[in-house]
Amino acid sequence: MNETTLEIPYEIPADAHNPVEPFLRMDRMPHIWCPGCGIGTTVNCFTRALLDSKADLDKVAVVSGIGCTGRVAGYARLDSFHTTHGRAIPFATGLKLSNPELQVVVYSGDGDLFAIGGNHFIHAARRNMDLKVICVNNLTYAMTGGQTAPTTPSKVISATNPYGVFEPSFNLVALAEAAGASYVARWTTYHVKQLARSMEEIFKKKGFCFIEVLSPCPTLYQRRNKMGDGLDTMKFYKEVSKVRHGARTSECELTKSGEIVVGKFVDRERPDYFELLRAQMTESLGDRYAEPEVSCSEC
Amino acid sequence: MHADPKGVLTGVHFLDGDHACCEGTLAAGARFAAGYPITPSTEVVERFAWRIPTVGGLFIQMEDELAASIAIQGAVWGGAKAFTVTSGPGFSLMMEHIGYAAMTETPCVFVNVQRGGPSTGLPTLPAQADMMQARWGSHGDYGIIALCPNSPQECFDLTIQAFNLAEEFRVPVMLMLDECVGHMTEKVVIPEADGINIVPRRFTHKSPEEFRLFEPQADGVPDMVKAGDGYRFHVTGLTHDERGYPNMTVDTQDRMVRRMQTKLAPLAGSRAFFEAEHLEGADVVVVSYGITSRVAQRAIELARQQGVRAGKFRLISAWPFPAAHIAELAARVKAFVVPELNLGQMVNEVERAAAGKAAVIPVTHAGGTVHNPETILKAIVEAAR
Amino acid sequence: MQRMLTEIRIAGFGGQGVILAAAVIGKATAIFESGHATMTQSFGPEARGGSSSAQVILSSEPILYPYITRPDILVVMSQEAYTRFSPELKPGGILITEQELVRVDRFPAGVRAYGVPATRLAEELGRKVVLNIVMVGFYAAVTHLAAPDSLRKAVADSVPPAMQHLNLQAFDKGFAYGSELMIKLSEHDNDSVVATLEVG
């Protein structure tokens, strides 16, 4: 089975050059991502998921932070917000709370979401805020030149650890589960079908959902660590990945060249923020509680 | 348009400045607030958290001030009127998002109940030492509006004004209380909803095909949309063109950054908010704002009792600074006396506007309490000589 | 223009309702009469601890300077508050004490001092918590700074509906105690004002 072929079940405009064009701001092409970079692949999967989920695209918003993945918001032909470094999640929280009918997707990188934005991630997960968080994890700060991220595995050479990383790294899926996420999955950019399916799944799942996508940065991470180009990384992913749905997230740590456990690890029912809010307010205030009408078209 | 009666607590109340400010947000139509606890400002959102579930809105206590100050902007783009509240260290943490709001022309309100600094400073005591930070605290060139209430009544009135200006100019507005005004309790009259004027969001009437999110209208301010309405718009903190797309060219930077300042020009001139008294024939004009303006008023009265021709110029909008008015006064008075609860901030603006035509005398105070009126009086009397 | 300005400090333990008492006094003048009132509170670290203090300025004109300098009236409900604040009382001022909680040993010359067993009177109503409103009633009787009816209205306006009756009873009890005391004192020489205190 060729994992990288997309079936295209919708009608392609006669003047389109690429099946994902309806989902992208074509007037902004070419994009800034390097040859071999995996972010574009994840965007392909995302468009596929949008399509398959039959989501009303007027009601889907994408919020990004800063970094290479942070640029996704700029290319998605949706209501899209390129915010400040690390703050995509709290921005998305305000957006979702003010306009609950929106499907709010946070699309950002590992440095943005887990270093500078780490605090927001754990609190949004704790609240079970109804956000869909997609983290493209290239294990480095790519846009600034390949510095160490909180995800960079031990022994890796980076711009700020030229003699090798020695700090322990975060296991993102374990962190997400421990903080309270309702849905946790991990894929690599090799697993395009599974990734698209996971993305589609979280559109239908209420509460805080998290997908980690391992993605190559051939320009910095792979080059500096003599791990080849984008294609070599695909081969690497294929070789070392093990699909293990329901695996214990604590056993899914990533190393420089060891096994990559992928799959859906967590899919549980927890009341989300709005349900908790409504329940508490109704208990305390009864009929006096007024459902939030935060967004207003006239005022 | 008039205020939505749901949020208006019409009546005569005995409220402190923080609580009056909260009532102002509700009357102004704010239905979303995000905050993080910090003295002496928390009472604003404590009251909001108590009031809002029966009005129909939301308060969320975020994990820090960075989160609070950007969550409100997410809410604004979702269609809400929104604000956050903080003091001292929290205001420092919010700086990046004041810049983001300026850059993305997101109408929102930041309430800063000023306390003594720097750093943790005097958590429970007043100062006015964040005035320059309010203007320039985020990196880059931009414009903001800052209003300075001097009583609980004004905390109510100017909060509504702050929201209205934010909407009119698509700009972040700072409401610069101080601990004294925030914690001072006085009579506050809240009118009927139909007696409160509300500036609605300037939602576009154009179709998604025609609309451009950052295309200035005749007043230099672009119209707006909200998420979910089919406009598929893009907002970025990067330098952007009229469509909102990143466009990091010298031309775009110049056009955009200049407009972000010039759109506020009316507020520095014909529409400046200030209160003046006894300026005709004055030898000395006392320029003050916030709580200090009340103490200064006492000093002015004492000076006038002594026969000194002392006038009052109270800044209600500290930013944009009403430079033209000060310049005009400088040509006909001997001196300006500028008391403030800092070691000299707005006095520099007075000096710049006076351009050497009149003496400018600071009356500094490191904060922790208010000036002794006698100190200001002494400066007035000396300046009049 | 001569300002009629009265500075009042109310102080005691946290939990005695010091701030509410001050708010009632301010509200009576600012809302139920045509005067002006400004209330401020001590927000130092002490505000979280054992002691509590609030200041009210009453005036016929708008109040400019927000803090009190030397109180004309000091209402104290704890020994600590008395020790700390009585030296600042203005000569000719009025000292009002919870007489079973405060032992008055010294106060500035010319000060008129009045004591009330507010805690005991509140307990007679079955709720010790309303001692602050008993104090306000007593204050109304001995100071005449606001019409008793204005203060009564301010009490009713400041407590939850379910607590109104109890608080108004507390006010009336304090007011009656103060009125009787004033009648008693007027039957004696002025000198005996101070002598009514349990000095020593």
GROMACS .gro file of N, CA, C and O in nm, chain B residues 284-360:
model
  308
  583VAL      N    1   0.058   8.024   3.654
  583VAL     CA    2   0.107   7.887   3.672
  583VAL      C    3  -0.006   7.790   3.639
  583VAL      O    4  -0.119   7.810   3.686
  584VAL      N    5   0.025   7.688   3.562
  584VAL     CA    6  -0.075   7.585   3.535
  584VAL      C    7  -0.024   7.452   3.590
  584VAL      O    8   0.088   7.411   3.562
  585VAL      N    9  -0.108   7.390   3.670
  585VAL     CA   10  -0.073   7.260   3.727
  585VAL      C   11  -0.126   7.152   3.634
  585VAL      O   12  -0.246   7.144   3.608
  586VAL      N   13  -0.035   7.071   3.581
  586VAL     CA   14  -0.074   6.961   3.493
  586VAL      C   15  -0.067   6.832   3.575
  586VAL      O   16   0.040   6.798   3.629
  587SER      N   17  -0.179   6.765   3.587
  587SER     CA   18  -0.178   6.643   3.669
  587SER      C   19  -0.283   6.547   3.615
  587SER      O   20  -0.356   6.578   3.522
  588TYR      N   21  -0.289   6.430   3.676
  588TYR     CA   22  -0.382   6.326   3.629
  588TYR      C   23  -0.404   6.225   3.740
  588TYR      O   24  -0.327   6.219   3.837
  589GLY      N   25  -0.510   6.149   3.728
  589GLY     CA   26  -0.540   6.045   3.827
  589GLY      C   27  -0.556   6.103   3.966
  589GLY      O   28  -0.598   6.218   3.982
  590ILE      N   29  -0.523   6.026   4.066
  590ILE     CA   30  -0.543   6.068   4.205
  590ILE      C   31  -0.469   6.198   4.234
  590ILE      O   32  -0.516   6.283   4.311
  591THR      N   33  -0.354   6.217   4.171
  591THR     CA   34  -0.275   6.337   4.199
  591THR      C   35  -0.350   6.463   4.159
  591THR      O   36  -0.331   6.570   4.218
  592SER      N   37  -0.441   6.451   4.063
  592SER     CA   38  -0.514   6.570   4.019
  592SER      C   39  -0.606   6.622   4.130
  592SER      O   40  -0.635   6.741   4.136
  593ARG      N   41  -0.649   6.531   4.217
  593ARG     CA   42  -0.736   6.577   4.328
  593ARG      C   43  -0.654   6.650   4.433
  593ARG      O   44  -0.696   6.751   4.488
  594VAL      N   45  -0.538   6.594   4.462
  594VAL     CA   46  -0.451   6.660   4.560
  594VAL      C   47  -0.405   6.795   4.502
  594VAL      O   48  -0.398   6.896   4.572
  595ALA      N   49  -0.376   6.794   4.371
  595ALA     CA   50  -0.333   6.917   4.305
  595ALA      C   51  -0.444   7.022   4.309
  595ALA      O   52  -0.418   7.141   4.328
  596GLN      N   53  -0.566   6.978   4.293
  596GLN     CA   54  -0.681   7.070   4.298
  596GLN      C   55  -0.685   7.143   4.433
  596GLN      O   56  -0.708   7.262   4.440
  597ARG      N   57  -0.656   7.069   4.538
  597ARG     CA   58  -0.651   7.128   4.672
  597ARG      C   59  -0.542   7.234   4.677
  597ARG      O   60  -0.561   7.344   4.729
  598ALA      N   61  -0.426   7.198   4.621
  598ALA     CA   62  -0.313   7.291   4.622
  598ALA      C   63  -0.345   7.416   4.541
  598ALA      O   64  -0.310   7.529   4.579
  599ILE      N   65  -0.415   7.396   4.429
  599ILE     CA   66  -0.451   7.510   4.344
  599ILE      C   67  -0.545   7.604   4.421
  599ILE      O   68  -0.528   7.726   4.420
  600GLU      N   69  -0.640   7.545   4.492
  600GLU     CA   70  -0.732   7.628   4.571
  600GLU      C   71  -0.658   7.706   4.677
  600GLU      O   72  -0.683   7.826   4.698
  601LEU      N   73  -0.566   7.640   4.745
  601LEU     CA   74  -0.487   7.708   4.849
  601LEU      C   75  -0.404   7.821   4.787
  601LEU      O   76  -0.395   7.930   4.843
  602ALA      N   77  -0.348   7.795   4.671
  602ALA     CA   78  -0.266   7.897   4.604
  602ALA      C   79  -0.352   8.017   4.565
  602ALA      O   80  -0.312   8.133   4.584
  603ARG      N   81  -0.469   7.990   4.512
  603ARG     CA   82  -0.557   8.098   4.470
  603ARG      C   83  -0.605   8.180   4.589
  603ARG      O   84  -0.621   8.301   4.579
  604GLN      N   85  -0.623   8.112   4.704
  604GLN     CA   86  -0.658   8.185   4.827
  604GLN      C   87  -0.547   8.282   4.865
  604GLN      O   88  -0.572   8.385   4.926
  605GLN      N   89  -0.424   8.245   4.827
  605GLN     CA   90  -0.309   8.333   4.857
  605GLN      C   91  -0.289   8.437   4.747
  605GLN      O   92  -0.191   8.510   4.749
  606GLY      N   93  -0.376   8.437   4.648
  606GLY     CA   94  -0.365   8.537   4.542
  606GLY      C   95  -0.280   8.496   4.424
  606GLY      O   96  -0.256   8.575   4.333
  607VAL      N   97  -0.235   8.372   4.423
  607VAL     CA   98  -0.154   8.325   4.310
  607VAL      C   99  -0.250   8.286   4.197
  607VAL      O  100  -0.350   8.217   4.220
  608ARG      N  101  -0.219   8.331   4.076
  608ARG     CA  102  -0.306   8.297   3.963
  608ARG      C  103  -0.266   8.159   3.911
  608ARG      O  104  -0.181   8.144   3.823
  609ALA      N  105  -0.326   8.060   3.973
  609ALA     CA  106  -0.294   7.921   3.939
  609ALA      C  107  -0.409   7.857   3.865
  609ALA      O  108  -0.525   7.873   3.904
  610GLY      N  109  -0.381   7.788   3.758
  610GLY     CA  110  -0.483   7.720   3.678
  610GLY      C  111  -0.463   7.570   3.679
  610GLY      O  112  -0.360   7.519   3.725
  611LYS      N  113  -0.565   7.502   3.629
  611LYS     CA  114  -0.562   7.355   3.630
  611LYS      C  115  -0.573   7.301   3.489
  611LYS      O  116  -0.658   7.344   3.410
  612PHE      N  117  -0.489   7.206   3.457
  612PHE     CA  118  -0.502   7.130   3.333
  612PHE      C  119  -0.490   6.983   3.371
  612PHE      O  120  -0.381   6.934   3.397
  613ARG      N  121  -0.604   6.917   3.378
  613ARG     CA  122  -0.601   6.776   3.418
  613ARG      C  123  -0.610   6.688   3.295
  613ARG      O  124  -0.704   6.698   3.216
  614LEU      N  125  -0.513   6.602   3.281
  614LEU     CA  126  -0.513   6.506   3.171
  614LEU      C  127  -0.613   6.396   3.203
  614LEU      O  128  -0.601   6.329   3.305
  615ILE      N  129  -0.712   6.380   3.117
  615ILE     CA  130  -0.800   6.263   3.130
  615ILE      C  131  -0.748   6.156   3.035
  615ILE      O  132  -0.734   6.041   3.072
  616SER      N  133  -0.714   6.196   2.913
  616SER     CA  134  -0.638   6.105   2.827
  616SER      C  135  -0.492   6.146   2.835
  616SER      O  136  -0.454   6.253   2.789
  617ALA      N  137  -0.412   6.064   2.899
  617ALA     CA  138  -0.268   6.094   2.907
  617ALA      C  139  -0.202   6.065   2.773
  617ALA      O  140  -0.109   6.131   2.731
  618TRP      N  141  -0.253   5.961   2.707
  618TRP     CA  142  -0.206   5.923   2.574
  618TRP      C  143  -0.326   5.909   2.482
  618TRP      O  144  -0.420   5.842   2.524
  619PRO      N  145  -0.326   5.962   2.363
  619PRO     CA  146  -0.223   6.053   2.311
  619PRO      C  147  -0.214   6.178   2.398
  619PRO      O  148  -0.315   6.227   2.448
  620PHE      N  149  -0.094   6.229   2.413
  620PHE     CA  150  -0.071   6.346   2.495
  620PHE      C  151  -0.119   6.471   2.420
  620PHE      O  152  -0.084   6.489   2.302
  621PRO      N  153  -0.197   6.557   2.488
  621PRO     CA  154  -0.252   6.676   2.419
  621PRO      C  155  -0.146   6.785   2.401
  621PRO      O  156  -0.157   6.895   2.456
  622ALA      N  157  -0.047   6.755   2.323
  622ALA     CA  158   0.071   6.842   2.312
  622ALA      C  159   0.035   6.982   2.260
  622ALA      O  160   0.089   7.083   2.308
  623ALA      N  161  -0.060   6.989   2.165
  623ALA     CA  162  -0.093   7.119   2.107
  623ALA      C  163  -0.152   7.212   2.213
  623ALA      O  164  -0.125   7.333   2.214
  624HIS      N  165  -0.231   7.156   2.303
  624HIS     CA  166  -0.292   7.239   2.408
  624HIS      C  167  -0.186   7.293   2.504
  624HIS      O  168  -0.191   7.408   2.546
  625ILE      N  169  -0.091   7.207   2.539
  625ILE     CA  170   0.015   7.250   2.630
  625ILE      C  171   0.103   7.355   2.560
  625ILE      O  172   0.141   7.457   2.620
  626ALA      N  173   0.129   7.333   2.432
  626ALA     CA  174   0.212   7.429   2.357
  626ALA      C  175   0.144   7.565   2.354
  626ALA      O  176   0.209   7.669   2.371
  627GLU      N  177   0.014   7.565   2.332
  627GLU     CA  178  -0.062   7.691   2.326
  627GLU      C  179  -0.055   7.762   2.462
  627GLU      O  180  -0.032   7.883   2.470
  628LEU      N  181  -0.071   7.685   2.570
  628LEU     CA  182  -0.063   7.744   2.704
  628LEU      C  183   0.077   7.796   2.735
  628LEU      O  184   0.094   7.898   2.801
  629ALA      N  185   0.177   7.724   2.687
  629ALA     CA  186   0.316   7.759   2.718
  629ALA      C  187   0.349   7.900   2.672
  629ALA      O  188   0.430   7.970   2.734
  630ALA      N  189   0.280   7.942   2.566
  630ALA     CA  190   0.307   8.075   2.512
  630ALA      C  191   0.254   8.185   2.603
  630ALA      O  192   0.292   8.302   2.588
  631ARG      N  193   0.165   8.151   2.697
  631ARG     CA  194   0.104   8.259   2.777
  631ARG      C  195   0.111   8.238   2.928
  631ARG      O  196   0.052   8.313   3.004
  632VAL      N  197   0.179   8.134   2.973
  632VAL     CA  198   0.195   8.119   3.119
  632VAL      C  199   0.343   8.122   3.155
  632VAL      O  200   0.430   8.103   3.069
  633LYS      N  201   0.368   8.149   3.284
  633LYS     CA  202   0.506   8.151   3.330
  633LYS      C  203   0.562   8.009   3.343
  633LYS      O  204   0.675   7.982   3.306
  634ALA      N  205   0.478   7.924   3.403
  634ALA     CA  206   0.532   7.793   3.436
  634ALA      C  207   0.423   7.687   3.444
  634ALA      O  208   0.306   7.717   3.469
  635PHE      N  209   0.466   7.564   3.422
  635PHE     CA  210   0.382   7.447   3.449
  635PHE      C  211   0.439   7.377   3.573
  635PHE      O  212   0.561   7.360   3.584
  636VAL      N  213   0.351   7.338   3.661
  636VAL     CA  214   0.391   7.254   3.774
  636VAL      C  215   0.330   7.117   3.750
  636VAL      O  216   0.210   7.106   3.724
  637VAL      N  217   0.413   7.014   3.754
  637VAL     CA  218   0.365   6.880   3.719
  637VAL      C  219   0.390   6.780   3.833
  637VAL      O  220   0.497   6.719   3.841
  638PRO      N  221   0.292   6.766   3.922
  638PRO     CA  222   0.306   6.666   4.027
  638PRO      C  223   0.261   6.530   3.976
  638PRO      O  224   0.160   6.520   3.907
  639GLU      N  225   0.334   6.427   4.004
  639GLU     CA  226   0.292   6.291   3.970
  639GLU      C  227   0.359   6.193   4.064
  639GLU      O  228   0.465   6.222   4.118
  640LEU      N  229   0.297   6.077   4.081
  640LEU     CA  230   0.349   5.977   4.175
  640LEU      C  231   0.453   5.890   4.104
  640LEU      O  232   0.439   5.769   4.090
  641ASN      N  233   0.557   5.959   4.058
  641ASN     CA  234   0.672   5.892   3.997
  641ASN      C  235   0.785   5.994   3.997
  641ASN      O  236   0.766   6.108   4.040
  642LEU      N  237   0.899   5.953   3.948
  642LEU     CA  238   1.013   6.045   3.956
  642LEU      C  239   1.025   6.132   3.831
  642LEU      O  240   1.132   6.187   3.804
  643GLY      N  241   0.918   6.144   3.756
  643GLY     CA  242   0.918   6.233   3.640
  643GLY      C  243   0.891   6.158   3.512
  643GLY      O  244   0.984   6.108   3.448
  644GLN      N  245   0.763   6.146   3.474
  644GLN     CA  246   0.730   6.077   3.349
  644GLN      C  247   0.651   6.169   3.256
  644GLN      O  248   0.706   6.218   3.159
  645MET      N  249   0.526   6.200   3.289
  645MET     CA  250   0.448   6.287   3.200
  645MET      C  251   0.508   6.427   3.194
  645MET      O  252   0.487   6.501   3.098
  646VAL      N  253   0.585   6.462   3.297
  646VAL     CA  254   0.649   6.594   3.298
  646VAL      C  255   0.740   6.611   3.176
  646VAL      O  256   0.756   6.721   3.123
  647ASN      N  257   0.796   6.500   3.130
  647ASN     CA  258   0.881   6.508   3.011
  647ASN      C  259   0.801   6.546   2.888
  647ASN      O  260   0.851   6.616   2.799
  648GLU      N  261   0.678   6.500   2.882
  648GLU     CA  262   0.591   6.535   2.770
  648GLU      C  263   0.553   6.683   2.776
  648GLU      O  264   0.547   6.752   2.675
  649VAL      N  265   0.525   6.729   2.899
  649VAL     CA  266   0.490   6.871   2.917
  649VAL      C  267   0.608   6.956   2.872
  649VAL      O  268   0.593   7.055   2.798
  650GLU      N  269   0.725   6.915   2.912
  650GLU     CA  270   0.847   6.989   2.878
  650GLU      C  271   0.867   6.993   2.727
  650GLU      O  272   0.901   7.096   2.669
  651ARG      N  273   0.844   6.879   2.664
  651ARG     CA  274   0.862   6.869   2.519
  651ARG      C  275   0.763   6.961   2.448
  651ARG      O  276   0.798   7.034   2.355
  652ALA      N  277   0.638   6.960   2.497
  652ALA     CA  278   0.535   7.042   2.433
  652ALA      C  279   0.558   7.191   2.462
  652ALA      O  280   0.534   7.276   2.376
  653ALA      N  281   0.607   7.222   2.581
  653ALA     CA  282   0.630   7.362   2.618
  653ALA      C  283   0.748   7.420   2.540
  653ALA      O  284   0.755   7.542   2.519
  654ALA      N  285   0.837   7.335   2.499
  654ALA     CA  286   0.949   7.373   2.411
  654ALA      C  287   1.023   7.498   2.458
  654ALA      O  288   1.055   7.587   2.379
  655GLY      N  289   1.042   7.508   2.588
  655GLY     CA  290   1.122   7.618   2.641
  655GLY      C  291   1.047   7.749   2.658
  655GLY      O  292   1.103   7.847   2.709
  656LYS      N  293   0.921   7.753   2.618
  656LYS     CA  294   0.846   7.880   2.627
  656LYS      C  295   0.797   7.909   2.768
  656LYS      O  296   0.762   8.022   2.802
  657ALA      N  297   0.787   7.806   2.851
  657ALA     CA  298   0.748   7.825   2.991
  657ALA      C  299   0.831   7.728   3.075
  657ALA      O  300   0.873   7.624   3.024
  658ALA      N  301   0.852   7.767   3.200
  658ALA     CA  302   0.927   7.677   3.288
  658ALA      C  303   0.840   7.554   3.317
  658ALA      O  304   0.718   7.563   3.321
  659VAL      N  305   0.905   7.440   3.333
  659VAL     CA  306   0.832   7.317   3.367
  659VAL      C  307   0.893   7.260   3.494
  659VAL      O  308   1.011   7.225   3.498
   0.00000   0.00000   0.00000
